[in-house]
Coordinates of C-alpha atoms in Angstrom, one line a residue:
X1 CA -19.9 -6.6 5.4
X2 CA -17.7 -6.7 8.5
X3 CA -14.5 -5.8 6.5
X4 CA -15.9 -2.6 5.1
X5 CA -14.2 -0.4 7.7
X6 CA -10.4 -0.3 7.1
X7 CA -9.4 -0.2 10.7
X8 CA -11.4 -3.2 11.7
X9 CA -10.4 -5.2 8.6
X10 CA -6.7 -4.5 9.4
X11 CA -7.2 -5.7 13.0
X12 CA -8.9 -8.9 11.9
X13 CA -6.0 -9.6 9.5
X14 CA -3.6 -8.9 12.3
X15 CA -5.4 -11.3 14.6
X16 CA -5.1 -14.0 12.0
X17 CA -1.4 -13.2 11.5
X18 CA -0.9 -13.7 15.3
X19 CA -2.5 -17.1 15.2
X20 CA -6.1 -16.2 15.9
X21 CA -9.3 -16.8 14.0
X22 CA -12.5 -14.8 13.3
X23 CA -16.0 -15.5 12.0
X24 CA -18.1 -13.0 10.1
X25 CA -21.6 -12.7 11.7
X26 CA -22.9 -9.8 9.5
X27 CA -22.7 -6.6 11.6
X28 CA -20.2 -8.2 14.0
X29 CA -17.3 -10.6 13.9
X30 CA -16.4 -13.2 16.6
X31 CA -12.6 -13.1 17.1
X32 CA -11.1 -16.3 18.7
X33 CA -7.8 -15.2 20.3
X34 CA -5.0 -17.5 21.4
X35 CA -4.4 -17.4 25.1
X36 CA -1.2 -15.4 24.8
X37 CA -2.8 -12.8 22.5
X38 CA -5.9 -12.5 24.7
X39 CA -3.6 -11.8 27.7
X40 CA -1.6 -9.3 25.7
X41 CA -4.7 -7.4 24.6
X42 CA -6.5 -7.9 27.9
X43 CA -9.5 -9.3 26.1
X44 CA -11.6 -12.5 26.4
X45 CA -10.5 -15.3 24.2
X46 CA -13.8 -15.0 22.4
X47 CA -14.4 -11.3 21.6
X48 CA -17.2 -9.9 19.5
X49 CA -16.1 -6.8 17.5
X50 CA -17.9 -4.4 15.2
X51 CA -17.4 -1.1 13.3
X52 CA -21.1 0.0 13.9
X53 CA -21.6 2.1 17.0
X54 CA -25.3 1.2 17.3
X55 CA -24.4 -2.6 17.2
X56 CA -21.7 -2.0 19.8
X57 CA -24.2 -0.2 22.1
X58 CA -27.0 -2.7 21.6
X59 CA -25.1 -6.0 21.5
X60 CA -22.2 -5.2 23.7
X61 CA -19.6 -5.8 21.0
X62 CA -16.2 -4.1 21.0
X63 CA -16.2 -1.1 18.7
X64 CA -13.0 -1.2 16.6
X65 CA -12.5 1.5 13.9
X66 CA -9.5 3.4 12.5
X67 CA -8.0 5.5 15.4
X68 CA -9.0 3.1 18.2
X69 CA -6.1 2.4 20.5
X70 CA -6.4 -1.3 19.9
X71 CA -6.1 -0.8 16.2
X72 CA -3.2 1.6 16.7
X73 CA -1.5 -0.9 18.9
X74 CA -1.7 -3.6 16.2
X75 CA -0.3 -1.2 13.7
X76 CA 2.6 -0.3 15.9
X77 CA 3.5 -4.0 16.4
X78 CA 3.4 -4.5 12.6
X79 CA 5.6 -1.5 12.0
X80 CA 8.0 -2.6 14.7
X81 CA 8.5 -5.9 12.9
X82 CA 9.1 -4.2 9.6
X83 CA 6.1 -4.3 7.2
X84 CA 8.0 -4.4 3.9
X85 CA 8.1 -6.8 1.0
X86 CA 8.3 -7.3 -2.8
X87 CA 5.7 -8.5 -5.2
X88 CA 5.3 -8.9 -8.9
X89 CA 2.0 -7.7 -10.4
X90 CA -0.1 -9.8 -12.7
X91 CA 0.8 -9.2 -16.3
X92 CA -1.9 -7.2 -18.2
X93 CA -4.4 -9.4 -20.0
X94 CA -4.9 -6.9 -22.8
X95 CA -3.2 -7.4 -26.2
X96 CA 0.1 -5.5 -26.2
X97 CA 0.3 -2.6 -28.7
X98 CA 1.9 -3.3 -32.0
X99 CA 5.1 -1.7 -33.2
X100 CA 3.3 1.0 -35.2
X101 CA 1.3 2.1 -32.2
X102 CA 4.4 2.3 -30.0
X103 CA 6.3 4.2 -32.6
X104 CA 3.5 6.7 -32.9
X105 CA 3.5 7.2 -29.1
X106 CA 7.2 7.6 -29.1
X107 CA 7.1 10.3 -31.8
X108 CA 4.4 12.0 -29.8
X109 CA 6.4 12.3 -26.6
X110 CA 10.0 12.5 -28.0
X111 CA 10.1 15.4 -30.5
X112 CA 13.1 15.4 -32.8
X113 CA 14.3 18.7 -34.3
X114 CA 16.1 17.2 -37.2
X115 CA 15.2 13.8 -38.7
X116 CA 12.7 11.3 -37.2
X117 CA 12.3 8.2 -35.1
X118 CA 12.3 4.9 -36.9
X119 CA 12.1 1.4 -35.5
X120 CA 15.0 -1.1 -35.9
X121 CA 14.3 -3.7 -38.5
X122 CA 15.1 -6.5 -36.1
X123 CA 13.2 -4.9 -33.1
X124 CA 10.8 -7.2 -31.2
X125 CA 8.5 -6.4 -28.4
X126 CA 9.9 -7.4 -25.1
X127 CA 8.4 -7.5 -21.6
X128 CA 10.3 -5.0 -19.3
X129 CA 10.4 -4.6 -15.5
X130 CA 9.8 -1.2 -13.9
X131 CA 10.4 -1.2 -10.1
X132 CA 7.9 1.0 -8.2
X133 CA 8.1 1.8 -4.5
X134 CA 4.8 2.1 -2.7
X135 CA 5.1 3.8 0.7
X136 CA 2.3 4.3 3.2
X137 CA 2.4 5.9 6.6
X138 CA -0.1 6.8 9.3
X139 CA 0.0 10.6 9.7
X140 CA -1.1 12.2 13.0
X141 CA -2.7 15.7 13.2
X142 CA -3.2 17.7 16.3
X143 CA -5.7 20.5 15.9
X144 CA -5.7 21.3 19.7
X145 CA -4.8 19.6 23.0
X146 CA -8.0 17.5 22.8
X147 CA -8.7 17.3 19.0
X148 CA -6.4 15.0 17.1
X149 CA -6.8 12.3 14.5
X150 CA -4.9 10.0 12.1
X151 CA -5.1 9.2 8.4
X152 CA -3.1 7.3 5.9
X153 CA -0.8 9.0 3.4
X154 CA 0.5 7.0 0.5
X155 CA 2.8 7.6 -2.5
X156 CA 4.0 5.5 -5.4
X157 CA 7.5 6.4 -6.6
X158 CA 9.3 5.2 -9.7
X159 CA 12.5 3.9 -8.3
X160 CA 15.0 4.7 -11.1
X161 CA 13.8 8.3 -11.7
X162 CA 12.5 8.9 -8.1
X163 CA 9.4 10.7 -9.6
X164 CA 5.9 10.3 -8.1
X165 CA 3.5 8.3 -10.3
X166 CA 0.4 10.2 -11.5
X167 CA -2.7 9.4 -9.4
X168 CA -4.5 7.5 -12.3
X169 CA -1.4 5.2 -12.5
X170 CA -1.2 4.7 -8.8
X171 CA -4.9 3.9 -8.5
X172 CA -4.6 1.2 -11.2
X173 CA -1.5 -0.3 -9.6
X174 CA -3.2 -0.5 -6.2
X175 CA -6.1 -2.4 -7.8
X176 CA -3.9 -4.8 -9.7
X177 CA -3.6 -8.3 -8.3
X178 CA -0.4 -10.0 -7.3
X179 CA 0.7 -12.9 -9.4
X180 CA 1.7 -15.8 -7.1
X181 CA 3.4 -17.6 -10.0
X182 CA 5.2 -14.5 -11.4
X183 CA 8.7 -15.4 -10.1
X184 CA 8.6 -18.8 -11.8
X185 CA 6.8 -17.6 -14.9
X186 CA 9.1 -14.7 -15.7
X187 CA 11.0 -14.8 -19.0
X188 CA 14.8 -15.5 -18.8
X189 CA 16.6 -12.6 -17.2
X190 CA 13.6 -10.9 -15.6
X191 CA 13.9 -13.1 -12.5
X192 CA 17.3 -11.6 -11.8
X193 CA 16.0 -8.1 -12.6
X194 CA 13.2 -8.5 -10.0
X195 CA 15.8 -9.6 -7.4
X196 CA 18.1 -6.6 -8.3
X197 CA 15.2 -4.2 -8.1
X198 CA 14.3 -5.4 -4.6
X199 CA 17.8 -5.5 -3.2
X200 CA 19.6 -2.5 -5.0
X201 CA 20.1 -0.5 -1.8
X202 CA 21.4 2.8 -3.4
X203 CA 18.3 3.0 -5.7
X204 CA 15.9 2.0 -3.0
X205 CA 17.4 4.3 -0.4
X206 CA 17.2 7.3 -2.7
X207 CA 13.6 6.5 -3.7
X208 CA 12.5 6.0 -0.1
X209 CA 14.1 9.3 0.9
X210 CA 12.2 11.0 -1.9
X211 CA 8.9 9.3 -0.9
X212 CA 9.5 10.4 2.7
X213 CA 9.9 14.0 1.5
X214 CA 6.7 13.8 -0.6
X215 CA 4.7 12.4 2.4
X216 CA 6.0 15.1 4.7
X217 CA 5.2 17.9 2.2
X218 CA 1.7 16.6 1.6
X219 CA 1.0 16.3 5.3
X220 CA 2.3 19.7 6.1
X221 CA 0.1 21.3 3.4
X222 CA -3.1 19.6 4.7
X223 CA -5.8 22.2 5.4
X224 CA -6.9 20.1 8.4
X225 CA -3.6 20.5 10.2
X226 CA -2.7 23.6 12.2
X227 CA 0.6 22.2 13.5
X228 CA 3.4 20.2 11.8
X229 CA 2.2 16.6 11.2
X230 CA 4.0 13.7 12.8
X231 CA 4.3 10.2 11.3
X232 CA 5.4 6.7 12.1
X233 CA 8.0 4.7 10.1
X234 CA 6.9 3.9 6.6
X235 CA 5.7 0.6 5.2
X236 CA 6.2 -0.3 1.6
X237 CA 6.8 -2.7 -1.2
X238 CA 8.5 -2.9 -4.5
X239 CA 5.9 -3.9 -7.2

Protein backbone atom coordinates (compact mmCIF):
# COMPACT_ATOMS: atom_id res chain seq x y z
CA UNK A 1 0.00 0.00 0.00
CA UNK A 2 1.86 3.05 -1.29
CA UNK A 3 -0.20 5.51 0.82
CA UNK A 4 0.69 3.82 4.11
CA UNK A 5 3.44 6.33 4.98
CA UNK A 6 1.91 9.71 5.90
CA UNK A 7 4.63 11.86 4.33
CA UNK A 8 4.49 10.14 0.96
CA UNK A 9 0.67 10.10 0.97
CA UNK A 10 0.67 13.85 1.63
CA UNK A 11 3.17 14.47 -1.19
CA UNK A 12 1.11 12.46 -3.68
CA UNK A 13 -2.04 14.40 -2.73
CA UNK A 14 -0.08 17.63 -3.14
CA UNK A 15 1.11 16.59 -6.60
CA UNK A 16 -2.51 15.97 -7.63
CA UNK A 17 -3.50 19.37 -6.22
CA UNK A 18 -0.79 20.98 -8.36
CA UNK A 19 -2.09 19.33 -11.53
CA UNK A 20 -0.07 16.12 -11.58
CA UNK A 21 -1.07 12.46 -11.57
CA UNK A 22 0.28 9.31 -9.97
CA UNK A 23 -0.19 5.59 -10.39
CA UNK A 24 0.11 2.99 -7.62
CA UNK A 25 2.57 0.23 -8.53
CA UNK A 26 2.63 -1.63 -5.21
CA UNK A 27 5.87 -0.70 -3.45
CA UNK A 28 6.32 2.38 -5.66
CA UNK A 29 4.20 5.07 -7.27
CA UNK A 30 4.87 6.67 -10.64
CA UNK A 31 4.30 10.42 -10.35
CA UNK A 32 3.55 12.27 -13.60
CA UNK A 33 4.51 15.90 -13.01
CA UNK A 34 3.46 18.87 -15.16
CA UNK A 35 6.45 20.56 -16.79
CA UNK A 36 6.29 23.60 -14.49
CA UNK A 37 6.16 21.41 -11.37
CA UNK A 38 8.97 19.15 -12.57
CA UNK A 39 11.08 22.25 -13.13
CA UNK A 40 10.17 23.67 -9.73
CA UNK A 41 11.08 20.42 -7.96
CA UNK A 42 14.06 19.70 -10.23
CA UNK A 43 12.69 16.22 -10.94
CA UNK A 44 11.94 14.31 -14.16
CA UNK A 45 8.36 14.60 -15.38
CA UNK A 46 8.02 10.85 -14.70
CA UNK A 47 9.39 10.12 -11.23
CA UNK A 48 9.10 6.85 -9.31
CA UNK A 49 8.71 7.38 -5.54
CA UNK A 50 8.55 5.01 -2.58
CA UNK A 51 8.54 4.95 1.22
CA UNK A 52 10.59 1.72 1.38
CA UNK A 53 14.38 2.23 1.69
CA UNK A 54 15.12 -1.22 0.22
CA UNK A 55 12.93 -0.54 -2.83
CA UNK A 56 14.56 2.87 -3.27
CA UNK A 57 18.01 1.29 -3.16
CA UNK A 58 17.22 -1.63 -5.50
CA UNK A 59 14.89 0.07 -8.01
CA UNK A 60 16.34 3.58 -7.95
CA UNK A 61 13.04 5.16 -6.84
CA UNK A 62 13.06 8.43 -4.91
CA UNK A 63 12.64 7.76 -1.17
CA UNK A 64 9.98 10.16 0.17
CA UNK A 65 8.99 9.92 3.84
CA UNK A 66 7.97 12.34 6.57
CA UNK A 67 10.89 14.71 7.20
CA UNK A 68 12.28 14.56 3.67
CA UNK A 69 13.07 18.05 2.30
CA UNK A 70 10.76 17.44 -0.68
CA UNK A 71 7.84 16.64 1.63
CA UNK A 72 8.67 19.62 3.86
CA UNK A 73 8.78 21.88 0.80
CA UNK A 74 5.30 20.72 -0.24
CA UNK A 75 4.01 21.32 3.30
CA UNK A 76 5.46 24.83 3.34
CA UNK A 77 3.75 25.70 0.06
CA UNK A 78 0.41 24.49 1.45
CA UNK A 79 0.86 26.47 4.66
CA UNK A 80 1.85 29.58 2.72
CA UNK A 81 -1.41 29.34 0.77
CA UNK A 82 -3.46 28.94 3.96
CA UNK A 83 -4.65 25.38 4.59
CA UNK A 84 -7.92 26.10 6.33
CA UNK A 85 -11.54 25.26 5.71
CA UNK A 86 -14.91 24.32 7.15
CA UNK A 87 -16.80 21.06 6.90
CA UNK A 88 -19.92 19.47 8.33
CA UNK A 89 -19.61 15.92 9.62
CA UNK A 90 -21.97 13.17 8.60
CA UNK A 91 -24.86 12.87 11.04
CA UNK A 92 -24.68 9.80 13.32
CA UNK A 93 -26.52 6.78 11.93
CA UNK A 94 -27.46 5.51 15.38
CA UNK A 95 -30.93 6.12 16.78
CA UNK A 96 -30.90 9.30 18.93
CA UNK A 97 -31.50 8.78 22.66
CA UNK A 98 -35.04 9.25 23.87
CA UNK A 99 -36.10 12.02 26.26
CA UNK A 100 -35.91 9.75 29.32
CA UNK A 101 -32.29 8.79 28.58
CA UNK A 102 -31.29 12.43 28.05
CA UNK A 103 -33.01 13.44 31.27
CA UNK A 104 -31.19 10.71 33.18
CA UNK A 105 -27.83 11.90 31.80
CA UNK A 106 -28.66 15.51 32.63
CA UNK A 107 -29.53 14.62 36.23
CA UNK A 108 -26.26 12.67 36.43
CA UNK A 109 -24.08 15.59 35.32
CA UNK A 110 -26.09 18.55 36.66
CA UNK A 111 -26.72 17.94 40.37
CA UNK A 112 -29.41 20.12 41.93
CA UNK A 113 -29.31 20.87 45.68
CA UNK A 114 -33.01 21.62 46.00
CA UNK A 115 -35.67 20.27 43.64
CA UNK A 116 -34.96 18.28 40.49
CA UNK A 117 -34.68 18.52 36.74
CA UNK A 118 -37.82 17.81 34.73
CA UNK A 119 -38.43 18.01 30.99
CA UNK A 120 -40.78 20.53 29.47
CA UNK A 121 -44.04 18.97 28.37
CA UNK A 122 -43.67 20.42 24.88
CA UNK A 123 -39.96 19.64 24.55
CA UNK A 124 -38.88 17.88 21.36
CA UNK A 125 -35.49 16.52 20.36
CA UNK A 126 -33.67 18.89 18.01
CA UNK A 127 -30.42 18.59 16.10
CA UNK A 128 -27.87 21.10 17.38
CA UNK A 129 -24.60 22.43 15.95
CA UNK A 130 -21.40 22.41 18.01
CA UNK A 131 -18.45 24.14 16.29
CA UNK A 132 -15.09 22.45 16.88
CA UNK A 133 -11.71 23.80 15.82
CA UNK A 134 -9.15 21.20 14.70
CA UNK A 135 -5.62 22.58 14.61
CA UNK A 136 -2.52 20.70 13.50
CA UNK A 137 1.05 21.94 13.23
CA UNK A 138 4.40 20.36 12.37
CA UNK A 139 6.63 20.70 15.44
CA UNK A 140 10.40 20.71 15.08
CA UNK A 141 12.71 19.35 17.80
CA UNK A 142 16.45 19.90 18.01
CA UNK A 143 18.29 17.46 20.26
CA UNK A 144 21.70 18.60 19.07
CA UNK A 145 23.28 20.45 16.14
CA UNK A 146 23.02 17.28 14.02
CA UNK A 147 20.04 15.49 15.56
CA UNK A 148 16.63 17.00 14.81
CA UNK A 149 13.24 15.77 13.67
CA UNK A 150 9.62 16.77 13.12
CA UNK A 151 6.29 15.40 14.21
CA UNK A 152 2.71 16.55 14.00
CA UNK A 153 0.88 17.97 17.00
CA UNK A 154 -2.89 18.27 16.85
CA UNK A 155 -5.66 19.47 19.15
CA UNK A 156 -9.45 19.65 18.92
CA UNK A 157 -10.94 22.67 20.70
CA UNK A 158 -14.60 23.35 21.45
CA UNK A 159 -15.05 26.87 20.03
CA UNK A 160 -17.60 28.37 22.49
CA UNK A 161 -15.90 27.10 25.67
CA UNK A 162 -12.30 27.00 24.30
CA UNK A 163 -11.79 23.67 26.12
CA UNK A 164 -9.81 20.80 24.61
CA UNK A 165 -11.92 17.80 23.68
CA UNK A 166 -11.09 14.48 25.38
CA UNK A 167 -8.89 12.14 23.32
CA UNK A 168 -11.68 9.59 22.80
CA UNK A 169 -13.94 12.30 21.32
CA UNK A 170 -11.16 13.73 19.13
CA UNK A 171 -10.33 10.27 17.78
CA UNK A 172 -13.97 9.65 16.85
CA UNK A 173 -14.26 13.05 15.16
CA UNK A 174 -11.09 12.42 13.17
CA UNK A 175 -12.55 9.14 11.86
CA UNK A 176 -15.95 10.60 10.97
CA UNK A 177 -16.60 11.20 7.28
CA UNK A 178 -17.52 14.58 5.84
CA UNK A 179 -21.06 14.85 4.50
CA UNK A 180 -20.86 16.49 1.03
CA UNK A 181 -24.65 17.09 1.11
CA UNK A 182 -24.68 18.47 4.64
CA UNK A 183 -25.10 22.14 3.78
CA UNK A 184 -28.16 21.54 1.59
CA UNK A 185 -29.59 18.87 3.93
CA UNK A 186 -29.41 20.89 7.12
CA UNK A 187 -32.72 21.67 8.86
CA UNK A 188 -33.98 25.25 8.72
CA UNK A 189 -31.76 27.60 10.69
CA UNK A 190 -28.74 25.29 10.95
CA UNK A 191 -27.34 26.42 7.61
CA UNK A 192 -27.04 29.94 9.00
CA UNK A 193 -25.53 28.52 12.19
CA UNK A 194 -22.82 26.73 10.20
CA UNK A 195 -22.00 29.96 8.39
CA UNK A 196 -21.84 31.88 11.69
CA UNK A 197 -19.61 29.24 13.31
CA UNK A 198 -17.12 29.44 10.45
CA UNK A 199 -17.05 33.24 10.24
CA UNK A 200 -17.47 34.46 13.83
CA UNK A 201 -14.02 35.99 14.16
CA UNK A 202 -14.01 36.77 17.92
CA UNK A 203 -14.93 33.17 18.84
CA UNK A 204 -12.53 31.66 16.31
CA UNK A 205 -9.67 33.97 17.25
CA UNK A 206 -10.04 33.12 20.93
CA UNK A 207 -10.28 29.37 20.23
CA UNK A 208 -7.28 29.48 17.88
CA UNK A 209 -5.20 31.34 20.47
CA UNK A 210 -6.07 28.70 23.06
CA UNK A 211 -5.23 25.90 20.61
CA UNK A 212 -1.88 27.59 19.95
CA UNK A 213 -1.15 27.65 23.69
CA UNK A 214 -2.11 23.98 24.06
CA UNK A 215 0.20 22.91 21.23
CA UNK A 216 3.11 24.95 22.56
CA UNK A 217 2.61 23.53 26.07
CA UNK A 218 2.47 19.95 24.80
CA UNK A 219 5.56 20.46 22.61
CA UNK A 220 7.62 22.02 25.39
CA UNK A 221 6.81 19.12 27.72
CA UNK A 222 7.85 16.43 25.24
CA UNK A 223 10.54 14.18 26.78
CA UNK A 224 12.18 13.97 23.35
CA UNK A 225 12.98 17.67 23.31
CA UNK A 226 15.89 19.25 25.18
CA UNK A 227 15.33 22.75 23.78
CA UNK A 228 12.15 24.79 23.21
CA UNK A 229 10.23 23.46 20.23
CA UNK A 230 9.53 25.57 17.18
CA UNK A 231 6.52 25.26 14.92
CA UNK A 232 5.05 26.48 11.67
CA UNK A 233 1.73 28.31 11.27
CA UNK A 234 -1.26 26.10 12.12
CA UNK A 235 -3.70 24.48 9.72
CA UNK A 236 -7.23 23.84 10.82
CA UNK A 237 -10.90 23.46 10.14
CA UNK A 238 -14.23 24.04 11.80
CA UNK A 239 -16.13 20.77 11.89
